[in-house]
Coordinates of N, CA and C in Angstrom, one line a residue:
M49 N 20.6 -3.9 143.8 CA 19.3 -4.5 144.0 C 18.6 -3.8 145.2
P50 N 17.4 -3.4 145.0 CA 16.7 -2.7 146.1 C 16.3 -3.6 147.2
N51 N 16.1 -3.1 148.4 CA 15.7 -3.8 149.5 C 14.2 -3.8 149.6
E52 N 13.6 -4.9 149.0 CA 12.1 -4.9 148.9 C 11.5 -5.2 150.2
R53 N 12.2 -5.8 151.1 CA 11.6 -6.1 152.4 C 11.4 -4.8 153.2
L54 N 12.4 -3.9 153.1 CA 12.3 -2.6 153.8 C 11.2 -1.8 153.1
R55 N 11.2 -1.8 151.8 CA 10.2 -1.0 151.1 C 8.8 -1.5 151.5
A56 N 8.6 -2.8 151.5 CA 7.3 -3.3 151.8 C 6.9 -3.0 153.3
A57 N 7.8 -3.1 154.2 CA 7.5 -2.7 155.6 C 7.1 -1.3 155.7
L58 N 7.7 -0.4 155.0 CA 7.3 1.0 155.0 C 5.9 1.2 154.5
L59 N 5.6 0.5 153.4 CA 4.3 0.6 152.8 C 3.2 0.1 153.8
E60 N 3.5 -1.0 154.4 CA 2.6 -1.6 155.4 C 2.3 -0.7 156.5
Q61 N 3.3 0.1 156.9 CA 3.1 1.0 158.1 C 2.6 2.4 157.6
G62 N 2.5 2.6 156.3 CA 2.0 3.9 155.7 C 3.0 5.0 155.9
L63 N 4.3 4.6 155.9 CA 5.4 5.6 156.1 C 6.2 5.9 154.8
T64 N 6.7 7.1 154.7 CA 7.5 7.5 153.6 C 9.0 7.4 154.1
P65 N 10.0 7.4 153.2 CA 11.4 7.4 153.6 C 11.6 8.6 154.5
A66 N 11.0 9.8 154.2 CA 11.2 11.0 155.1 C 10.7 10.7 156.5
D67 N 9.5 10.1 156.6 CA 9.0 9.8 157.9 C 9.9 8.9 158.7
L68 N 10.4 7.8 158.1 CA 11.3 6.9 158.8 C 12.6 7.6 159.2
A69 N 13.1 8.5 158.3 CA 14.4 9.2 158.6 C 14.2 10.1 159.8
A70 N 13.1 10.8 159.9 CA 12.8 11.6 161.0 C 12.7 10.8 162.3
D71 N 12.1 9.6 162.2 CA 11.9 8.8 163.4 C 13.2 8.2 163.9
V72 N 14.1 7.9 163.1 CA 15.4 7.3 163.5 C 16.5 8.2 163.6
G73 N 16.3 9.5 163.2 CA 17.4 10.5 163.3 C 18.4 10.4 162.2
V74 N 18.1 10.2 161.0 CA 19.0 10.2 159.9 C 18.5 11.1 158.7
D75 N 19.3 11.3 157.7 CA 18.9 12.0 156.6 C 18.0 11.2 155.7
T76 N 17.1 11.8 155.0 CA 16.2 11.1 154.1 C 16.9 10.3 153.0
K77 N 18.0 10.9 152.5 CA 18.8 10.3 151.5 C 19.4 9.0 152.0
S78 N 19.7 8.9 153.2 CA 20.2 7.7 153.8 C 19.2 6.5 153.7
V79 N 18.0 6.9 154.1 CA 16.9 5.9 154.0 C 16.7 5.5 152.5
E80 N 16.7 6.4 151.6 CA 16.5 6.1 150.2 C 17.6 5.2 149.7
R81 N 18.9 5.3 150.2 CA 19.9 4.4 149.8 C 19.7 3.0 150.4
W82 N 19.2 3.0 151.7 CA 18.9 1.7 152.3 C 17.9 0.9 151.4
I83 N 17.0 1.6 150.9 CA 15.9 1.0 150.1 C 16.4 0.7 148.7
G84 N 16.8 1.8 148.0 CA 17.1 1.7 146.5 C 18.4 0.9 146.2
R85 N 19.4 1.0 147.1 CA 20.7 0.4 146.8 C 21.0 -0.8 147.8
D86 N 20.0 -1.1 148.6 CA 20.2 -2.1 149.6 C 21.4 -1.9 150.5
R87 N 21.7 -0.6 150.8 CA 22.8 -0.4 151.7 C 22.4 -0.8 153.1
T88 N 23.4 -1.3 153.9 CA 23.2 -1.7 155.2 C 23.5 -0.6 156.2
P89 N 22.6 -0.2 157.0 CA 22.9 0.9 158.0 C 23.8 0.4 159.1
Y90 N 24.2 1.4 159.9 CA 24.9 1.0 161.2 C 24.0 0.3 162.1
R91 N 24.5 -0.5 163.0 CA 23.7 -1.4 163.8 C 22.7 -0.6 164.6
K92 N 23.1 0.5 165.2 CA 22.1 1.3 166.0 C 20.9 1.8 165.2
H93 N 21.2 2.0 163.9 CA 20.1 2.5 163.0 C 19.2 1.3 162.6
R94 N 19.9 0.1 162.4 CA 19.1 -1.1 162.1 C 18.1 -1.4 163.3
Y95 N 18.6 -1.3 164.5 CA 17.8 -1.5 165.7 C 16.6 -0.6 165.7
A96 N 16.9 0.7 165.4 CA 15.9 1.7 165.5 C 14.8 1.5 164.4
V97 N 15.3 1.2 163.2 CA 14.3 0.9 162.1 C 13.5 -0.3 162.4
A98 N 14.1 -1.4 162.8 CA 13.3 -2.6 163.1 C 12.3 -2.4 164.2
A99 N 12.7 -1.6 165.2 CA 11.7 -1.3 166.3 C 10.6 -0.4 165.8
R100 N 10.9 0.6 164.9 CA 9.9 1.5 164.4 C 8.9 0.7 163.5
L101 N 9.4 -0.3 162.8 CA 8.5 -1.0 161.8 C 7.9 -2.2 162.4
G102 N 8.2 -2.5 163.7 CA 7.7 -3.7 164.3 C 8.1 -5.0 163.7
T103 N 9.3 -5.1 163.2 CA 9.9 -6.3 162.6 C 11.3 -6.5 163.2
D104 N 12.0 -7.4 162.5 CA 13.3 -7.8 163.0 C 14.4 -7.3 162.1
E105 N 15.5 -7.0 162.7 CA 16.7 -6.6 162.0 C 17.1 -7.6 161.0
A106 N 17.1 -8.9 161.4 CA 17.5 -10.0 160.6 C 16.6 -10.2 159.4
F107 N 15.3 -9.8 159.5 CA 14.4 -9.9 158.4 C 14.7 -8.8 157.3
L108 N 14.9 -7.6 157.8 CA 15.2 -6.5 156.9 C 16.6 -6.6 156.2
W109 N 17.6 -7.0 157.0 CA 18.9 -7.1 156.5 C 19.5 -8.5 156.9
P110 N 19.1 -9.6 156.2 CA 19.5 -10.9 156.6 C 21.0 -11.2 156.6
K111 N 21.7 -10.4 155.8 CA 23.2 -10.7 155.7 C 24.0 -9.8 156.7
A112 N 23.2 -9.0 157.5 CA 24.0 -8.1 158.4 C 24.6 -8.8 159.6
L113 N 23.9 -9.8 160.0 CA 24.4 -10.6 161.2 C 25.1 -11.9 160.8
S114 N 26.2 -12.2 161.5 CA 26.8 -13.5 161.2 C 25.9 -14.6 161.8
P115 N 26.1 -15.9 161.3 CA 25.3 -17.0 161.9 C 25.5 -17.1 163.4
E116 N 26.7 -16.8 163.9 CA 26.9 -16.9 165.3 C 26.1 -15.8 166.1
Q117 N 26.1 -14.6 165.5 CA 25.3 -13.5 166.1 C 23.8 -13.8 166.1
S118 N 23.3 -14.3 165.0 CA 21.9 -14.6 164.9 C 21.6 -15.7 165.9
A119 N 22.4 -16.7 166.1 CA 22.2 -17.8 167.0 C 22.2 -17.3 168.5
E120 N 23.1 -16.4 168.8 CA 23.2 -15.9 170.1 C 21.9 -15.0 170.4
A121 N 21.5 -14.2 169.5 CA 20.3 -13.4 169.7 C 19.1 -14.2 169.8
S122 N 19.0 -15.3 169.0 CA 17.8 -16.1 169.1 C 17.8 -16.8 170.5
E123 N 18.9 -17.3 171.0 CA 19.0 -17.9 172.3 C 18.5 -17.0 173.4
S124 N 18.9 -15.7 173.2 CA 18.5 -14.7 174.2 C 17.0 -14.4 174.2
E125 N 16.3 -14.9 173.2 CA 14.8 -14.7 173.2 C 14.1 -15.7 174.2
I126 N 14.8 -16.7 174.7 CA 14.2 -17.7 175.5 C 14.1 -17.1 177.0
L127 N 12.9 -16.9 177.5 CA 12.7 -16.5 178.8 C 12.6 -17.6 179.8
N128 N 11.9 -18.7 179.4 CA 11.7 -19.8 180.3 C 11.2 -21.0 179.4
I129 N 11.5 -22.2 180.0 CA 11.0 -23.4 179.4 C 10.3 -24.2 180.4
Y130 N 9.0 -24.6 180.2 CA 8.3 -25.4 181.2 C 8.1 -26.8 180.6
P131 N 8.3 -27.8 181.5 CA 8.3 -29.2 181.0 C 6.9 -29.7 180.5
H132 N 5.8 -29.1 181.1 CA 4.5 -29.4 180.7 C 3.6 -28.1 180.7
R133 N 2.6 -28.1 179.9 CA 1.7 -26.9 180.0 C 1.1 -26.7 181.3
W134 N 0.8 -27.8 182.0 CA 0.1 -27.6 183.3 C 1.1 -27.1 184.4
T135 N 2.4 -27.0 184.1 CA 3.3 -26.4 185.0 C 3.5 -24.9 184.8
V136 N 2.9 -24.4 183.8 CA 3.0 -22.9 183.6 C 2.1 -22.3 184.6
P137 N 2.6 -21.4 185.4 CA 1.8 -20.7 186.4 C 0.6 -20.0 185.8
R138 N -0.5 -20.0 186.4 CA -1.7 -19.4 185.9 C -1.5 -17.9 185.7
D139 N -0.7 -17.3 186.5 CA -0.5 -15.8 186.4 C 0.3 -15.5 185.1
T140 N 1.1 -16.5 184.7 CA 1.9 -16.3 183.5 C 1.0 -16.0 182.3
W141 N 0.0 -16.8 182.1 CA -1.0 -16.6 181.0 C -1.6 -15.2 181.1
K142 N -2.0 -14.9 182.3 CA -2.7 -13.6 182.6 C -1.7 -12.4 182.2
R143 N -0.5 -12.5 182.7 CA 0.5 -11.4 182.5 C 0.8 -11.3 181.0
L144 N 0.9 -12.5 180.3 CA 1.2 -12.4 178.9 C 0.2 -11.6 178.2
F145 N -1.1 -11.9 178.4 CA -2.2 -11.2 177.6 C -2.3 -9.8 178.1
E146 N -2.0 -9.5 179.4 CA -2.1 -8.2 179.9 C -1.1 -7.2 179.2
T147 N 0.0 -7.8 178.7 CA 1.1 -6.9 178.2 C 0.7 -6.5 176.7
A148 N -0.3 -7.1 176.1 CA -0.6 -6.8 174.7 C -1.1 -5.3 174.6
Q149 N -0.4 -4.6 173.7 CA -0.8 -3.2 173.4 C -1.3 -3.1 172.0
E150 N -1.0 -4.0 171.1 CA -1.4 -3.9 169.7 C -2.0 -5.3 169.2
E151 N -1.4 -6.4 169.5 CA -1.8 -7.7 169.0 C -1.9 -8.7 170.1
L152 N -3.0 -9.4 170.1 CA -3.2 -10.6 171.1 C -3.8 -11.7 170.3
G153 N -3.1 -12.8 170.3 CA -3.6 -13.9 169.4 C -3.5 -15.3 170.1
I154 N -4.4 -16.2 169.7 CA -4.5 -17.5 170.2 C -4.7 -18.5 169.1
L155 N -3.7 -19.4 168.9 CA -3.8 -20.4 167.8 C -3.8 -21.8 168.5
V156 N -4.9 -22.5 168.4 CA -5.1 -23.8 169.1 C -6.0 -24.7 168.2
Y157 N -6.2 -25.9 168.7 CA -7.3 -26.7 168.2 C -8.5 -26.4 169.0
S158 N -8.4 -26.5 170.4 CA -9.6 -26.1 171.2 C -9.2 -25.1 172.2
G159 N -8.0 -25.3 172.9 CA -7.7 -24.3 174.0 C -8.7 -24.3 175.1
Y160 N -9.3 -25.4 175.4 CA -10.4 -25.5 176.3 C -10.1 -24.8 177.7
F161 N -8.8 -25.0 178.1 CA -8.5 -24.5 179.5 C -8.6 -23.0 179.5
L162 N -8.4 -22.3 178.4 CA -8.6 -20.9 178.4 C -10.1 -20.5 178.2
A163 N -10.7 -21.2 177.3 CA -12.1 -20.9 177.0 C -13.0 -20.9 178.2
E164 N -12.7 -21.8 179.1 CA -13.6 -22.0 180.3 C -13.2 -21.0 181.4
D165 N -12.3 -20.1 181.1 CA -11.8 -19.1 182.1 C -12.6 -17.8 181.9
G166 N -13.6 -17.5 182.8 CA -14.3 -16.3 182.6 C -13.5 -15.0 182.8
N167 N -12.4 -15.1 183.6 CA -11.6 -13.9 183.7 C -10.8 -13.6 182.4
L168 N -10.5 -14.6 181.7 CA -9.8 -14.4 180.4 C -10.8 -13.7 179.4
H169 N -12.1 -14.2 179.4 CA -13.1 -13.5 178.6 C -13.1 -12.0 178.8
Q170 N -13.1 -11.7 180.1 CA -13.2 -10.3 180.5 C -12.0 -9.5 180.0
L171 N -10.8 -10.2 180.1 CA -9.5 -9.5 179.7 C -9.5 -9.3 178.2
L172 N -10.0 -10.3 177.5 CA -10.0 -10.2 176.0 C -10.9 -9.1 175.6
R173 N -12.1 -9.0 176.3 CA -13.0 -7.9 176.0 C -12.4 -6.5 176.2
E174 N -11.7 -6.4 177.4 CA -11.1 -5.1 177.8 C -10.0 -4.7 176.8
K175 N -9.2 -5.7 176.4 CA -8.2 -5.4 175.4 C -8.7 -5.0 174.1
A176 N -9.8 -5.6 173.6 CA -10.4 -5.2 172.4 C -11.0 -3.8 172.5
E177 N -11.6 -3.5 173.6 CA -12.2 -2.2 173.8 C -11.1 -1.1 173.9
A178 N -9.9 -1.5 174.3 CA -8.8 -0.6 174.4 C -8.0 -0.4 173.0
G179 N -8.5 -1.1 172.0 CA -7.9 -1.0 170.7 C -6.9 -2.0 170.3
V180 N -6.8 -3.1 171.1 CA -5.9 -4.2 170.8 C -6.6 -5.1 169.8
R181 N -5.9 -5.6 168.8 CA -6.5 -6.5 167.9 C -6.4 -7.9 168.5
V182 N -7.6 -8.5 168.7 CA -7.7 -9.8 169.4 C -8.1 -10.9 168.3
R183 N -7.3 -11.9 168.1 CA -7.6 -12.9 167.1 C -7.5 -14.3 167.8
V184 N -8.5 -15.1 167.6 CA -8.6 -16.4 168.1 C -8.8 -17.4 166.9
L185 N -7.8 -18.4 166.8 CA -7.9 -19.4 165.8 C -8.2 -20.7 166.4
L186 N -9.3 -21.3 166.1 CA -9.7 -22.6 166.6 C -9.7 -23.6 165.4
G187 N -9.5 -24.9 165.8 CA -9.6 -25.9 164.7 C -11.0 -26.1 164.2
D188 N -11.1 -26.3 162.9 CA -12.4 -26.7 162.4 C -12.8 -28.1 162.9
P189 N -13.9 -28.2 163.7 CA -14.2 -29.5 164.3 C -14.5 -30.6 163.3
D190 N -14.8 -30.2 162.0 CA -15.1 -31.2 161.0 C -13.9 -31.5 160.1
C191 N -12.8 -30.9 160.3 CA -11.7 -31.1 159.3 C -10.9 -32.4 159.7
A192 N -10.1 -32.8 158.7 CA -9.3 -34.0 158.8 C -8.2 -33.8 159.8
A193 N -7.6 -32.6 160.0 CA -6.5 -32.4 160.9 C -7.0 -32.6 162.3
V194 N -8.2 -32.1 162.6 CA -8.8 -32.3 164.0 C -9.1 -33.8 164.3
A195 N -9.6 -34.5 163.3 CA -9.9 -35.9 163.4 C -8.6 -36.7 163.7
Q196 N -7.6 -36.3 162.9 CA -6.3 -37.0 163.1 C -5.7 -36.7 164.5
R197 N -5.8 -35.5 165.0 CA -5.3 -35.2 166.3 C -6.1 -35.9 167.4
G198 N -7.4 -36.0 167.2 CA -8.2 -36.8 168.1 C -7.8 -38.3 168.2
A199 N -7.5 -38.8 167.0 CA -7.1 -40.2 166.9 C -5.7 -40.4 167.5
D200 N -4.8 -39.4 167.3 CA -3.4 -39.5 167.8 C -3.5 -39.5 169.4
E201 N -4.4 -38.7 169.9 CA -4.5 -38.6 171.4 C -5.3 -39.7 172.0
G202 N -6.0 -40.5 171.1 CA -6.8 -41.6 171.6 C -8.1 -41.1 172.1
I203 N -8.6 -39.9 171.7 CA -9.9 -39.4 172.2 C -10.9 -39.3 171.0
D204 N -10.4 -39.6 169.8 CA -11.2 -39.7 168.6 C -12.2 -38.5 168.5
D205 N -13.5 -38.7 168.4 CA -14.4 -37.6 168.1 C -14.5 -36.6 169.3
A206 N -14.0 -36.9 170.4 CA -14.0 -36.0 171.5 C -13.3 -34.7 171.2
M207 N -12.3 -34.7 170.3 CA -11.6 -33.5 170.0 C -12.5 -32.5 169.3
G208 N -13.2 -33.0 168.3 CA -14.2 -32.1 167.6 C -15.2 -31.6 168.6
A209 N -15.7 -32.5 169.5 CA -16.7 -32.1 170.5 C -16.2 -31.0 171.4
K210 N -14.9 -31.1 171.8 CA -14.3 -30.0 172.6 C -14.3 -28.7 171.9
I211 N -14.0 -28.7 170.7 CA -14.0 -27.5 169.9 C -15.4 -26.9 169.8
R212 N -16.4 -27.7 169.6 CA -17.7 -27.2 169.5 C -18.1 -26.6 170.9
N213 N -17.7 -27.2 172.0 CA -18.0 -26.6 173.3 C -17.3 -25.3 173.5
V214 N -16.1 -25.2 173.0 CA -15.3 -23.9 173.1 C -16.0 -22.8 172.3
I215 N -16.5 -23.2 171.1 CA -17.2 -22.2 170.3 C -18.4 -21.6 171.1
V216 N -19.1 -22.5 171.8 CA -20.3 -22.1 172.6 C -19.8 -21.2 173.8
L217 N -18.7 -21.6 174.4 CA -18.2 -20.8 175.5 C -17.7 -19.4 175.1
Y218 N -17.3 -19.2 173.9 CA -16.9 -17.9 173.4 C -18.0 -17.1 172.8
K219 N -19.2 -17.6 172.9 CA -20.4 -17.0 172.2 C -20.5 -15.5 172.5
S220 N -20.3 -15.1 173.8 CA -20.5 -13.7 174.2 C -19.4 -12.8 173.6
L221 N -18.2 -13.4 173.3 CA -17.1 -12.6 172.8 C -17.2 -12.4 171.3
R222 N -17.9 -13.2 170.6 CA -18.0 -13.2 169.2 C -18.7 -12.0 168.6
S223 N -19.4 -11.3 169.5 CA -20.1 -10.0 169.1 C -19.4 -8.8 169.5
V224 N -18.2 -8.9 170.1 CA -17.4 -7.8 170.6 C -16.5 -7.3 169.4
D225 N -16.7 -6.0 169.2 CA -15.8 -5.3 168.1 C -14.4 -5.5 168.5
G226 N -13.6 -5.9 167.5 CA -12.1 -6.0 167.8 C -11.7 -7.4 168.1
V227 N -12.7 -8.3 168.4 CA -12.4 -9.7 168.7 C -12.8 -10.5 167.4
E228 N -11.8 -11.2 166.8 CA -12.1 -12.0 165.6 C -11.8 -13.5 165.9
F229 N -12.7 -14.3 165.3 CA -12.6 -15.7 165.4 C -12.6 -16.3 164.0
R230 N -11.6 -17.3 163.9 CA -11.6 -18.0 162.6 C -11.4 -19.5 162.9
L231 N -11.8 -20.4 162.0 CA -11.6 -21.8 162.1 C -10.5 -22.2 161.1
H232 N -9.6 -23.0 161.5 CA -8.5 -23.4 160.6 C -8.5 -25.0 160.4
S233 N -8.0 -25.4 159.4 CA -7.9 -26.9 159.1 C -6.4 -27.3 159.0
T234 N -5.5 -26.6 159.7 CA -4.1 -26.8 159.6 C -3.7 -27.9 160.6
T235 N -2.7 -28.7 160.2 CA -2.0 -29.6 161.1 C -1.1 -28.8 162.0
L236 N -1.4 -28.7 163.3 CA -0.6 -27.9 164.2 C 0.5 -28.7 164.8
Y237 N 1.7 -28.1 164.8 CA 2.8 -28.7 165.5 C 3.1 -28.0 166.8
N238 N 2.4 -26.8 166.9 CA 2.5 -26.1 168.2 C 1.2 -25.3 168.3
S239 N 0.8 -25.0 169.5 CA -0.2 -24.0 169.8 C 0.6 -22.8 170.2
I240 N 0.1 -21.6 169.7 CA 0.8 -20.4 169.9 C -0.1 -19.3 170.6
Y241 N 0.4 -18.7 171.6 CA -0.3 -17.7 172.4 C 0.6 -16.4 172.3
R242 N 0.1 -15.4 171.7 CA 0.9 -14.2 171.4 C 0.4 -12.9 172.0
A243 N 1.3 -12.1 172.4 CA 1.0 -10.7 172.9 C 2.1 -9.8 172.4
D244 N 1.8 -9.1 171.3 CA 2.8 -8.3 170.6 C 4.1 -9.2 170.3
G245 N 5.2 -8.8 170.8 CA 6.4 -9.6 170.5 C 6.8 -10.7 171.5
Q246 N 5.8 -11.1 172.3 CA 6.0 -12.1 173.3 C 5.1 -13.3 173.0
V247 N 5.6 -14.5 173.2 CA 4.8 -15.7 172.9 C 5.0 -16.8 173.9
L248 N 4.0 -17.6 174.1 CA 4.1 -18.9 174.8 C 3.8 -19.9 173.7
V249 N 4.7 -20.8 173.5 CA 4.6 -21.9 172.4 C 4.4 -23.2 173.1
N250 N 3.3 -23.9 172.9 CA 3.0 -25.2 173.5 C 3.2 -26.2 172.4
T251 N 4.3 -27.0 172.5 CA 4.6 -28.0 171.5 C 3.6 -29.1 171.5
H252 N 3.4 -29.8 170.4 CA 2.5 -30.9 170.3 C 3.4 -32.2 170.2
I253 N 3.0 -33.2 171.0 CA 3.7 -34.5 171.0 C 2.7 -35.6 170.6
Y254 N 3.2 -36.5 169.7 CA 2.3 -37.6 169.2 C 1.8 -38.4 170.4
G255 N 0.5 -38.6 170.4 CA -0.1 -39.5 171.4 C -0.3 -38.9 172.8
R256 N 0.1 -37.7 173.0 CA -0.1 -37.0 174.3 C -0.9 -35.7 174.2
P257 N -1.7 -35.4 175.1 CA -2.4 -34.1 175.1 C -1.5 -33.0 175.2
A258 N -1.9 -31.8 174.7 CA -1.1 -30.6 174.7 C -0.7 -30.2 176.1
A259 N -1.5 -30.5 177.1 CA -1.2 -30.2 178.5 C 0.0 -30.9 179.0
D260 N 0.4 -32.0 178.4 CA 1.5 -32.8 178.9 C 2.8 -32.3 178.2
A261 N 2.7 -31.5 177.1 CA 3.8 -31.1 176.3 C 4.5 -29.9 176.8
P262 N 5.8 -29.7 176.5 CA 6.5 -28.5 176.9 C 6.0 -27.2 176.4
V263 N 6.3 -26.1 177.1 CA 5.9 -24.8 176.7 C 7.2 -23.9 176.7
F264 N 7.4 -23.1 175.6 CA 8.5 -22.2 175.6 C 8.0 -20.8 175.7
H265 N 8.6 -20.0 176.6 CA 8.2 -18.6 176.8 C 9.3 -17.8 176.1
L266 N 8.9 -17.0 175.1 CA 9.8 -16.3 174.3 C 9.5 -14.8 174.2
R267 N 10.5 -14.0 174.1 CA 10.3 -12.6 173.8 C 11.2 -12.1 172.7
R268 N 10.6 -11.4 171.7 CA 11.4 -11.0 170.6 C 12.5 -10.0 171.0
I269 N 13.7 -10.1 170.4 CA 14.7 -9.1 170.6 C 15.3 -8.9 169.2
A270 N 16.0 -7.8 169.0 CA 16.6 -7.4 167.7 C 17.6 -8.5 167.4
G271 N 17.5 -9.0 166.1 CA 18.5 -9.9 165.6 C 18.1 -11.4 165.9
G272 N 17.1 -11.6 166.8 CA 16.6 -13.0 167.0 C 15.7 -13.4 166.0
G273 N 15.5 -14.7 165.8 CA 14.6 -15.2 164.8 C 13.5 -16.2 165.3
M274 N 13.6 -16.6 166.5 CA 12.7 -17.6 167.0 C 11.2 -17.1 167.1
V275 N 11.1 -15.9 167.7 CA 9.7 -15.4 167.8 C 9.1 -15.1 166.5
S276 N 9.9 -14.5 165.6 CA 9.4 -14.2 164.3 C 8.9 -15.4 163.5
T277 N 9.6 -16.5 163.7 CA 9.2 -17.8 163.1 C 7.8 -18.2 163.5
Y278 N 7.6 -18.1 164.8 CA 6.2 -18.5 165.3 C 5.2 -17.5 164.9
L279 N 5.5 -16.2 164.9 CA 4.5 -15.2 164.5 C 4.2 -15.3 163.0
D280 N 5.2 -15.6 162.2 CA 4.9 -15.8 160.8 C 4.0 -17.0 160.6
S281 N 4.2 -18.1 161.4 CA 3.4 -19.2 161.3 C 1.9 -18.9 161.6
F282 N 1.8 -18.1 162.7 CA 0.4 -17.7 163.1 C -0.3 -16.9 162.0
E283 N 0.5 -16.0 161.4 CA -0.1 -15.2 160.3 C -0.5 -16.1 159.1
R284 N 0.3 -17.1 158.8 CA 0.0 -17.9 157.7 C -1.3 -18.7 157.9
V285 N -1.4 -19.3 159.1 CA -2.6 -20.0 159.5 C -3.8 -19.1 159.4
W286 N -3.7 -17.9 159.9 CA -4.8 -16.9 159.9 C -5.2 -16.6 158.5
S287 N -4.3 -16.4 157.6 CA -4.6 -16.0 156.2 C -5.4 -17.1 155.5
E288 N -5.2 -18.4 155.9 CA -5.9 -19.5 155.3 C -7.2 -19.9 156.0
A289 N -7.4 -19.3 157.2 CA -8.6 -19.7 158.0 C -9.9 -19.1 157.5
V290 N -11.0 -19.6 158.0 CA -12.3 -19.1 157.6 C -13.0 -18.4 158.8
P291 N -13.5 -17.2 158.6 CA -14.2 -16.6 159.7 C -15.3 -17.5 160.3
L292 N -15.4 -17.5 161.6 CA -16.3 -18.5 162.3 C -17.7 -18.2 161.9
D293 N -18.1 -17.0 161.7 CA -19.5 -16.7 161.4 C -19.9 -17.1 160.0
E294 N -18.9 -17.5 159.2 CA -19.2 -17.9 157.8 C -19.4 -19.4 157.8
E295 N -19.1 -20.1 158.9 CA -19.3 -21.5 158.9 C -20.7 -21.9 158.9

């Protein structure tokens, strides 16, 4: 049975088996066997391929690692755990976004604490101008999920009002090439802040504002699955969201 995940990853990157073989230092026929016959490469080659394709070894070859190895790798992705969002040092947010070389993303309902930060606006603009893809997902202020979140926190319509304020605050960024805004109507269990393979995940707790909930600081490593889980969730919400300008 062919390895369709590996084949698809190559297509997404616009690479041929020969290109990948040259990049990781193996014969082209080896790559063709990895794809066509689902052969599992040596681990050093799995690492190299996953890094080159911007994905995870466990995704391309899910049977290559034992459950124990996968669990250990995932645990190693944890850099820090903060008891509340308000305990995350301000410089941590800045450093996270500064590390982005390819992807920078924000998935929230309002994320007001970032939207009111003028320094962040400048950073997002500079990243976009440098070729980084910047994507911001805000809750649709009129959707049922936002209304429910407002009710759960005890602020009711104020949740939608916060989002409308954030949309206004981001007005100057909405015309910047490379900065994309979309509105989602998803029930969020976490807010996600991403910079390439590094994320800050702010959990959501019933009846409490996001600022009171814990934050996990994670960095993707080969064989780990935690970061990929959150990045996949981000992409799913993005795919179902509506461009802000179409609202």
